[in-house]
Short mmCIF file of C-alpha atoms and ligand atoms in Angstrom, two decimals:
data_model
loop_
_atom_site.label_atom_id
_atom_site.label_comp_id
_atom_site.label_asym_id
_atom_site.label_seq_id
_atom_site.Cartn_x
_atom_site.Cartn_y
_atom_site.Cartn_z
CA MET A 1 123.21 106.17 164.47
CA PRO A 2 126.44 104.55 163.35
CA VAL A 3 128.80 103.59 166.15
CA GLY A 4 132.42 102.67 166.47
CA PRO A 5 135.73 104.03 165.43
CA ASN A 6 135.61 102.89 161.81
CA LEU A 7 132.89 105.42 161.20
CA SER A 8 134.56 107.51 158.70
CA GLU A 9 137.30 108.75 156.51
CA THR A 10 135.43 112.00 156.11
CA PRO A 11 135.95 114.87 158.51
CA ARG A 12 133.12 115.67 160.86
CA CYS A 13 131.71 119.05 161.58
CA ALA A 14 134.07 120.54 159.05
CA ARG A 15 134.24 124.17 158.26
CA ILE A 16 131.66 125.84 156.12
CA ARG A 17 132.76 129.20 154.88
CA LYS A 18 130.50 132.08 154.33
CA PHE A 19 130.39 133.58 150.94
CA SER A 20 131.68 137.12 151.13
CA GLU A 21 129.69 138.69 148.33
CA THR A 22 126.11 139.49 149.08
CA PHE A 23 124.56 140.09 145.72
CA ILE A 24 123.33 136.56 145.20
CA TYR A 25 121.62 136.35 148.56
CA ILE A 26 119.80 139.54 147.91
CA LEU A 27 118.89 138.42 144.44
CA LEU A 28 117.54 135.19 145.84
CA LEU A 29 115.44 136.82 148.50
CA PHE A 30 113.52 138.78 145.95
CA PHE A 31 113.43 136.33 143.11
CA ILE A 32 109.99 135.22 142.01
CA TYR A 33 110.08 131.48 141.45
CA PRO A 34 110.18 129.58 139.23
CA ILE A 35 113.02 131.33 137.49
CA SER A 36 113.99 130.54 133.94
CA LEU A 37 116.85 128.29 132.94
CA ASP A 38 118.69 131.32 131.55
CA GLN A 39 118.50 133.02 134.90
CA GLU A 40 119.69 129.90 136.66
CA GLU A 41 122.63 129.59 134.32
CA TYR A 42 123.47 133.23 134.80
CA LEU A 43 123.36 132.79 138.57
CA PHE A 44 125.49 129.69 138.32
CA GLU A 45 128.13 131.46 136.24
CA ARG A 46 128.20 134.35 138.71
CA TYR A 47 128.43 131.85 141.55
CA LEU A 48 131.38 130.06 139.94
CA GLN A 49 133.14 133.37 139.46
CA SER A 50 132.51 134.55 142.99
CA PHE A 51 133.72 131.33 144.52
CA ASN A 52 136.51 130.85 142.01
CA LYS A 53 135.25 127.45 141.05
CA SER A 54 135.81 125.48 137.87
CA TYR A 55 135.20 121.85 136.98
CA GLU A 56 137.22 119.26 135.13
CA ASN A 57 134.74 118.52 132.36
CA ASP A 58 131.21 119.05 131.14
CA THR A 59 129.86 115.99 132.94
CA ILE A 60 130.93 117.38 136.27
CA TYR A 61 129.79 120.87 135.32
CA HIS A 62 126.30 119.60 134.61
CA LYS A 63 126.15 117.56 137.78
CA ARG A 64 127.20 120.61 139.82
CA PHE A 65 124.69 122.77 137.96
CA GLU A 66 121.95 120.29 138.89
CA ALA A 67 123.05 120.44 142.53
CA PHE A 68 123.15 124.22 142.34
CA LYS A 69 119.60 124.37 141.02
CA GLU A 70 118.49 122.20 143.91
CA SER A 71 120.28 124.51 146.32
CA LEU A 72 118.42 127.50 144.88
CA LYS A 73 115.12 125.78 145.59
CA ARG A 74 116.27 124.73 149.01
CA ILE A 75 117.41 128.24 149.89
CA LYS A 76 114.13 129.64 148.65
CA ASN A 77 112.31 127.13 150.85
CA LEU A 78 114.53 127.84 153.84
CA ASN A 79 113.72 131.53 153.49
CA SER A 80 110.01 130.97 152.88
CA LEU A 81 108.76 131.06 156.46
CA ARG A 82 111.01 133.83 157.60
CA SER A 83 109.91 137.03 159.29
CA ASN A 84 112.24 139.98 159.69
CA ALA A 85 114.19 138.54 162.57
CA SER A 86 114.41 134.95 161.29
CA ALA A 87 117.51 133.44 159.84
CA THR A 88 118.46 134.24 156.26
CA TYR A 89 119.88 131.62 153.95
CA GLY A 90 121.92 132.07 150.80
CA LEU A 91 124.65 130.63 148.65
CA THR A 92 127.81 129.25 150.18
CA LYS A 93 130.73 127.38 148.70
CA TYR A 94 128.76 124.20 149.31
CA SER A 95 125.82 125.22 147.18
CA ASP A 96 127.09 123.15 144.26
CA MET A 97 126.74 120.02 146.36
CA PHE A 98 123.60 117.93 146.72
CA PRO A 99 122.34 117.91 150.31
CA GLU A 100 123.31 114.25 150.69
CA GLU A 101 126.82 114.99 149.46
CA PHE A 102 127.13 117.85 151.88
CA SER A 103 125.98 115.76 154.84
CA LYS A 104 128.21 112.88 153.90
CA SER A 105 131.33 114.95 153.58
CA GLN A 106 130.81 117.64 156.20
CA LEU A 107 128.44 116.45 158.87
CA VAL A 108 128.89 112.75 159.37
CA LEU A 109 127.33 111.96 162.72
CA ARG A 110 129.52 112.73 165.64
CA GLN A 111 130.45 109.84 167.90
CA PRO A 112 127.92 108.96 170.58
CA PHE A 113 128.71 109.37 174.27
CA LYS A 114 130.79 106.45 175.50
CA LYS A 115 130.94 106.13 179.25
CA ILE A 116 134.35 105.25 180.62
CA LYS A 117 134.33 102.43 183.15
CA ASN A 118 135.59 104.23 186.22
CA LEU A 119 133.40 107.23 185.67
CA LYS A 120 133.96 109.78 188.39
CA GLN A 121 131.03 111.15 190.26
CA ASN A 122 129.51 114.10 188.50
CA VAL A 123 129.04 117.28 190.43
CA PRO A 124 126.14 116.81 192.81
CA ARG A 125 122.94 118.45 191.69
CA SER A 126 122.68 120.23 195.02
CA LYS A 127 125.49 122.51 193.83
CA ARG A 128 123.23 123.69 191.07
CA PHE A 129 120.09 123.94 193.14
CA ILE A 130 117.40 125.82 191.31
CA ASN A 131 115.16 127.86 193.55
CA THR A 132 111.98 127.91 191.51
CA THR A 133 110.19 130.20 193.93
CA SER A 134 112.67 132.94 193.14
CA PHE A 135 112.90 132.08 189.49
CA ASN A 136 113.73 135.36 187.97
CA LEU A 137 115.71 135.26 184.75
CA PRO A 138 117.41 138.33 183.34
CA GLN A 139 116.08 139.29 179.92
CA LYS A 140 119.52 139.14 178.41
CA VAL A 141 122.71 137.25 179.20
CA ASP A 142 125.87 137.64 177.17
CA ILE A 143 128.90 136.06 178.78
CA ARG A 144 131.10 137.63 176.08
CA LYS A 145 130.53 140.95 177.84
CA LYS A 146 132.17 139.56 180.96
CA ARG A 147 135.34 139.03 178.94
CA ALA A 148 134.99 135.32 179.48
CA VAL A 149 134.72 134.00 175.93
CA SER A 150 137.78 133.60 173.74
CA ASP A 151 138.00 134.46 170.07
CA ILE A 152 136.26 132.40 167.44
CA GLN A 153 138.43 129.64 166.03
CA ALA A 154 138.29 127.80 162.72
CA GLN A 155 138.38 124.02 162.76
CA GLY A 156 139.12 123.78 159.04
CA SER A 157 138.59 120.27 157.78
CA CYS A 158 139.40 118.78 161.19
CA GLY A 159 136.19 117.31 162.62
CA ALA A 160 136.97 118.27 166.22
CA CYS A 161 133.95 120.45 167.00
CA TRP A 162 133.60 118.40 170.20
CA ALA A 163 137.05 119.59 171.39
CA PHE A 164 136.43 123.24 170.44
CA ALA A 165 133.09 123.28 172.27
CA VAL A 166 134.43 121.70 175.47
CA VAL A 167 137.63 123.74 175.62
CA GLY A 168 135.45 126.79 174.99
CA ILE A 169 133.33 126.18 178.10
CA ILE A 170 136.38 125.39 180.24
CA GLU A 171 138.04 128.64 179.14
CA SER A 172 134.87 130.53 179.96
CA MET A 173 134.32 128.94 183.35
CA ASN A 174 137.96 129.50 184.22
CA ALA A 175 137.71 133.14 183.17
CA LEU A 176 134.52 133.67 185.19
CA LYS A 177 136.22 132.18 188.22
CA THR A 178 139.67 133.75 187.98
CA GLY A 179 139.08 136.85 185.87
CA ASN A 180 141.80 135.54 183.61
CA LEU A 181 140.73 134.58 180.09
CA THR A 182 143.44 132.17 179.00
CA LYS A 183 143.33 130.36 175.66
CA LEU A 184 143.48 126.64 176.37
CA SER A 185 144.64 123.82 174.11
CA VAL A 186 142.14 122.23 171.76
CA GLN A 187 144.98 120.28 170.15
CA GLN A 188 145.75 118.50 173.43
CA MET A 189 142.17 117.16 173.40
CA ILE A 190 142.43 116.13 169.74
CA ASP A 191 145.71 114.28 170.32
CA CYS A 192 145.22 112.86 173.79
CA SER A 193 141.59 111.95 174.45
CA ASP A 194 141.70 108.16 174.29
CA TYR A 195 137.99 107.79 173.76
CA ASP A 196 137.48 110.25 170.91
CA TYR A 197 138.74 110.11 167.34
CA GLY A 198 140.79 113.23 166.84
CA CYS A 199 139.89 115.05 163.65
CA LYS A 200 137.54 112.20 162.73
CA GLY A 201 135.02 113.02 165.40
CA GLY A 202 134.20 112.75 169.06
CA ASP A 203 131.66 113.63 171.69
CA ILE A 204 131.56 116.45 174.26
CA CYS A 205 130.49 114.21 177.14
CA THR A 206 132.98 111.47 176.32
CA LEU A 207 135.73 114.09 176.37
CA LEU A 208 134.60 115.53 179.72
CA ASP A 209 134.37 112.04 181.13
CA TRP A 210 137.95 111.36 180.03
CA ILE A 211 139.20 114.66 181.45
CA THR A 212 137.68 114.04 184.88
CA THR A 213 138.38 110.30 185.05
CA PHE A 214 142.08 110.79 184.38
CA ASP A 215 142.33 114.13 186.14
CA ILE A 216 143.67 115.78 183.00
CA LYS A 217 145.08 119.27 183.20
CA ILE A 218 144.10 121.28 180.15
CA LEU A 219 147.21 123.11 179.03
CA THR A 220 147.38 126.55 177.54
CA GLU A 221 147.24 126.99 173.79
CA ASP A 222 150.77 128.44 173.96
CA THR A 223 152.06 125.25 175.58
CA TYR A 224 150.24 122.93 173.20
CA PRO A 225 149.42 124.83 169.99
CA LEU A 226 146.73 124.05 167.46
CA SER A 227 147.78 122.09 164.37
CA LEU A 228 144.35 120.85 163.22
CA ALA A 229 145.59 117.32 162.58
CA SER A 230 145.37 114.17 164.67
CA GLU A 231 148.84 113.80 166.11
CA THR A 232 150.58 111.78 168.80
CA CYS A 233 149.74 112.92 172.29
CA LYS A 234 152.61 114.80 173.83
CA ARG A 235 152.36 113.13 177.22
CA THR A 236 155.19 115.02 178.86
CA SER A 237 153.31 118.24 178.34
CA LYS A 238 150.68 116.92 180.72
CA TYR A 239 152.84 118.01 183.62
CA GLY A 240 153.81 121.39 182.23
CA SER A 241 153.11 124.56 184.16
CA GLY A 242 149.89 126.52 183.82
CA GLY A 243 146.63 125.11 182.59
CA VAL A 244 143.29 124.32 184.16
CA LYS A 245 141.70 121.33 185.85
CA ILE A 246 138.02 120.70 186.17
CA GLU A 247 136.24 119.58 189.28
CA GLY A 248 133.43 117.85 187.50
CA PHE A 249 130.87 118.07 184.78
CA ASN A 250 127.24 117.44 184.07
CA CYS A 251 125.78 116.02 180.88
CA GLU A 252 122.03 116.24 180.81
CA SER A 253 119.03 116.41 178.56
CA PHE A 254 116.88 119.50 178.91
CA VAL A 255 114.30 118.64 176.29
CA GLY A 256 111.10 120.31 177.50
CA ASN A 257 113.08 122.09 180.23
CA GLU A 258 115.08 124.68 178.35
CA PHE A 259 114.40 127.23 181.09
CA VAL A 260 117.01 125.32 183.11
CA MET A 261 119.55 126.03 180.36
CA LEU A 262 118.70 129.72 180.64
CA TYR A 263 119.00 129.49 184.41
CA ILE A 264 122.46 127.94 184.15
CA LEU A 265 123.57 130.54 181.59
CA ALA A 266 122.32 133.34 183.85
CA ASN A 267 123.68 131.97 187.12
CA PHE A 268 126.65 129.74 186.37
CA GLY A 269 128.11 130.10 182.91
CA THR A 270 128.36 128.67 179.45
CA LEU A 271 127.18 125.35 178.04
CA ALA A 272 128.41 122.96 175.38
CA VAL A 273 125.76 121.19 173.34
CA GLY A 274 125.45 118.61 170.60
CA ILE A 275 123.51 120.06 167.69
CA ASN A 276 122.22 119.39 164.19
CA ALA A 277 123.98 121.81 161.83
CA GLU A 278 122.70 120.44 158.54
CA SER A 279 120.69 123.50 157.54
CA TRP A 280 123.56 125.75 158.56
CA GLN A 281 125.07 124.93 155.18
CA HIS A 282 123.19 127.95 153.87
CA TYR A 283 123.08 130.11 157.04
CA ILE A 284 123.89 133.76 156.45
CA GLY A 285 122.53 135.33 159.65
CA GLY A 286 119.50 135.96 161.87
CA ILE A 287 117.65 133.66 164.26
CA ILE A 288 117.17 130.04 163.22
CA GLN A 289 113.54 129.37 163.97
CA PHE A 290 112.45 126.81 161.39
CA HIS A 291 113.90 124.05 159.24
CA CYS A 292 116.22 122.52 161.82
CA ASP A 293 115.50 118.92 162.72
CA SER A 294 115.54 118.31 166.46
CA SER A 295 115.63 114.53 166.67
CA ALA A 296 118.27 113.01 168.93
CA THR A 297 119.72 111.04 166.05
CA SER A 298 120.30 114.12 163.93
CA LEU A 299 123.09 115.57 166.09
CA ASN A 300 126.19 116.03 163.95
CA HIS A 301 128.01 119.01 165.43
CA ALA A 302 128.93 120.57 168.79
CA VAL A 303 128.99 124.22 169.84
CA GLN A 304 129.19 126.47 172.88
CA ILE A 305 126.22 128.54 174.10
CA VAL A 306 127.39 131.87 175.52
CA GLY A 307 124.13 133.62 176.31
CA TYR A 308 120.55 134.32 175.35
CA ASP A 309 118.23 137.18 174.55
CA LEU A 310 114.54 137.26 175.48
CA THR A 311 113.91 140.87 174.50
CA GLY A 312 113.10 140.58 170.78
CA PRO A 313 110.19 138.96 168.94
CA ILE A 314 112.12 135.65 168.81
CA PRO A 315 113.87 134.72 172.09
CA HIS A 316 117.14 133.05 171.17
CA TYR A 317 120.43 131.55 172.27
CA ILE A 318 123.77 133.05 171.30
CA ILE A 319 125.89 130.28 169.85
CA ARG A 320 129.64 130.28 169.46
CA ASN A 321 130.68 128.15 166.51
CA SER A 322 134.11 126.96 165.35
CA TRP A 323 133.84 127.69 161.61
CA GLY A 324 135.85 130.90 161.64
CA LYS A 325 134.89 134.53 162.07
CA ASP A 326 133.72 134.70 158.47
CA PHE A 327 130.73 132.48 159.19
CA GLY A 328 127.39 133.81 160.45
CA HIS A 329 127.56 136.83 162.76
CA ASP A 330 131.33 137.09 163.10
CA GLY A 331 131.41 133.41 163.89
CA TYR A 332 128.23 133.32 166.01
CA LEU A 333 124.71 132.09 165.24
CA TYR A 334 121.33 132.60 166.86
CA VAL A 335 118.92 129.74 167.48
CA ALA A 336 115.41 130.19 168.88
CA ILE A 337 114.70 129.06 172.46
CA GLY A 338 112.02 126.62 173.53
CA ASN A 339 111.50 123.93 170.92
CA ASN A 340 114.71 121.96 171.26
CA LEU A 341 115.50 123.47 167.89
CA CYS A 342 118.35 121.73 166.01
CA GLY A 343 118.22 119.20 168.87
CA LEU A 344 120.28 121.45 171.13
CA ALA A 345 118.66 120.32 174.39
CA HIS A 346 119.42 116.60 174.02
CA GLU A 347 123.01 116.66 175.19
CA VAL A 348 123.95 119.66 177.31
CA ALA A 349 127.28 119.80 179.11
CA SER A 350 128.43 122.14 181.86
CA VAL A 351 131.65 122.12 183.90
CA GLN A 352 132.99 123.35 187.20
CA VAL A 353 136.65 124.36 187.15
CA LEU A 354 139.02 123.89 190.06
C1 NAG B 401 141.34 131.12 141.76
O1 NAG B 401 141.80 129.81 141.47
C2 NAG B 401 143.04 129.75 140.80
C3 NAG B 401 143.30 128.34 140.39
O2 NAG B 401 143.08 127.44 141.46
C4 NAG B 401 144.10 130.35 141.71
O3 NAG B 401 145.35 130.35 141.03
C5 NAG B 401 143.71 131.78 142.05
O4 NAG B 401 144.63 132.31 142.96
C6 NAG B 401 142.34 131.83 142.66
N1 NAG B 401 141.92 133.21 142.86
C7 NAG B 401 141.33 133.61 143.98
C8 NAG B 401 140.94 135.05 144.01
O5 NAG B 401 141.09 132.87 144.91
C1 NAG B 402 134.95 113.86 133.87
O1 NAG B 402 135.82 113.83 135.00
C2 NAG B 402 135.55 112.80 135.91
C3 NAG B 402 136.48 112.96 137.10
O2 NAG B 402 137.81 113.04 136.71
C4 NAG B 402 135.71 111.45 135.23
O3 NAG B 402 135.42 110.41 136.16
C5 NAG B 402 134.79 111.37 134.05
O4 NAG B 402 135.00 110.15 133.36
C6 NAG B 402 135.01 112.54 133.12
N1 NAG B 402 134.00 112.51 132.08
C7 NAG B 402 134.29 112.77 130.80
C8 NAG B 402 133.14 112.67 129.86
O5 NAG B 402 135.41 113.05 130.45
C1 NAG B 403 109.61 143.95 158.83
O1 NAG B 403 110.40 145.00 158.30
C2 NAG B 403 109.66 145.91 157.54
C3 NAG B 403 110.62 146.91 156.91
O2 NAG B 403 111.66 147.24 157.78
C4 NAG B 403 108.62 146.60 158.44
O3 NAG B 403 107.85 147.51 157.68
C5 NAG B 403 107.71 145.53 159.03
O4 NAG B 403 106.81 146.11 159.95
C6 NAG B 403 108.51 144.47 159.74
N1 NAG B 403 107.67 143.37 160.15
C7 NAG B 403 107.73 142.84 161.37
C8 NAG B 403 106.79 141.70 161.61
O5 NAG B 403 108.50 143.20 162.22
C1 NAG B 404 114.04 130.65 197.43
O1 NAG B 404 113.80 132.00 197.14
C2 NAG B 404 112.86 132.61 198.00
C3 NAG B 404 112.58 134.03 197.50
O2 NAG B 404 113.78 134.69 197.23
C4 NAG B 404 113.41 132.59 199.43
O3 NAG B 404 112.48 133.17 200.32
C5 NAG B 404 113.67 131.14 199.83
O4 NAG B 404 114.28 131.11 201.10
C6 NAG B 404 114.57 130.45 198.81
N1 NAG B 404 114.67 129.04 199.16
C7 NAG B 404 115.84 128.43 199.35
C8 NAG B 404 115.76 126.98 199.71
O5 NAG B 404 116.92 128.99 199.21
C1 NAG B 405 146.54 134.30 183.37
O1 NAG B 405 146.86 132.93 183.15
C2 NAG B 405 148.07 132.73 182.44
C3 NAG B 405 148.22 131.25 182.17
O2 NAG B 405 147.87 130.46 183.27
C4 NAG B 405 149.22 133.27 183.24
O3 NAG B 405 150.41 133.11 182.51
C5 NAG B 405 148.97 134.76 183.51
O4 NAG B 405 149.98 135.27 184.34
C6 NAG B 405 147.63 134.97 184.16
N1 NAG B 405 147.35 136.40 184.25
C7 NAG B 405 146.87 136.96 185.33
C8 NAG B 405 146.62 138.41 185.25
O5 NAG B 405 146.64 136.33 186.35
#
């Protein structure tokens, strides 16, 4: 995993927009492969029209066509193991990119967790005591129904997924505690966190460490609005009225112990996690159950988990993303529980608000 601030000129965890037309997905699902070159060219032309794409010259056209053909195969493969409830994959505006190009430009590894020297004591575990003798999880938890999850945001080409995920859980925990769902400032985190890299990347635990170490008050979005660029920290705003402070946080690995994540979701509130979003390039909907590498070094994105559902054939988490409402299920995705899928149990953050 690359380290250090000089990691990248390319934005991390940048936005991937969902393609609004559905015909190509449907076509792909039922296509018998291999398809002929004519059919591929036809699909490519339709794709270019639908996404309003054109290229400078023939060389580029042919390169993009090659990438597109690879995407078709990849999508077919991604859909191959699916049952009714599994995730569906299809064409997106990135389907004319080779997978390596996509990863390089959209999902450069997020920064690893950097501990700050005078790290404050995390919240004692006793506060989150798990009584395993009375371990009785509800079948379904959806914190959105408690009016404690704010609207989906779009990070655009600003690689600040880490800030969206952390501010998301603080908003939720604050709402669960006070009954007041207030939109808090992601931009303040982007501008002010000394240990993250603004729109060029960051880490959920590093951010939480910074917030608690320096006793940072997270201002409201109204006070410190979103601009989606790395700007100078407006220090004076730090003392403005309103806003939320956190008492402490926990960053833990729950690999092999995902039931604890469910327990926290059911009894305490939402979680922020590091995750591998590489295969999400082609995600259209459903429950991601296959094709999502779970190694610790594959984490390249961060999201908020707002609930789970154990009732269907594939128990899954409900994931709040920051790629706009036009991605996935109105901005949400589902990922299966239990196999550290997409690496989501490696780095799990929870907070307690004051
Ligand atoms: C398509 O692209 C052209 C040229 O960039 C632009 O002028 C036009 O508004 C676009 N149309 C749509 C529907 O996005
Ligand atoms: C096509 O466009 C690319 C990018 O501008 C350029 O590098 C390349 O030389 C062009 N190729 C031809 C054959 O014009
Ligand atoms: C999948 O859906 C089809 C059509 O709705 C249905 O006939 C079939 O039983 C379903 N299969 C499973 C495994 O749920
Ligand atoms: C754990 O739960 C059981 C059953 O509800 C209860 O009898 C027991 O006292 C609990 N233990 C603690 C330490 O709270
Ligand atoms: C909710 O919080 C905001 C910002 O802190 C505050 O302006 C508002 O009055 C609060 N609303 C209620 C009902 O407490």
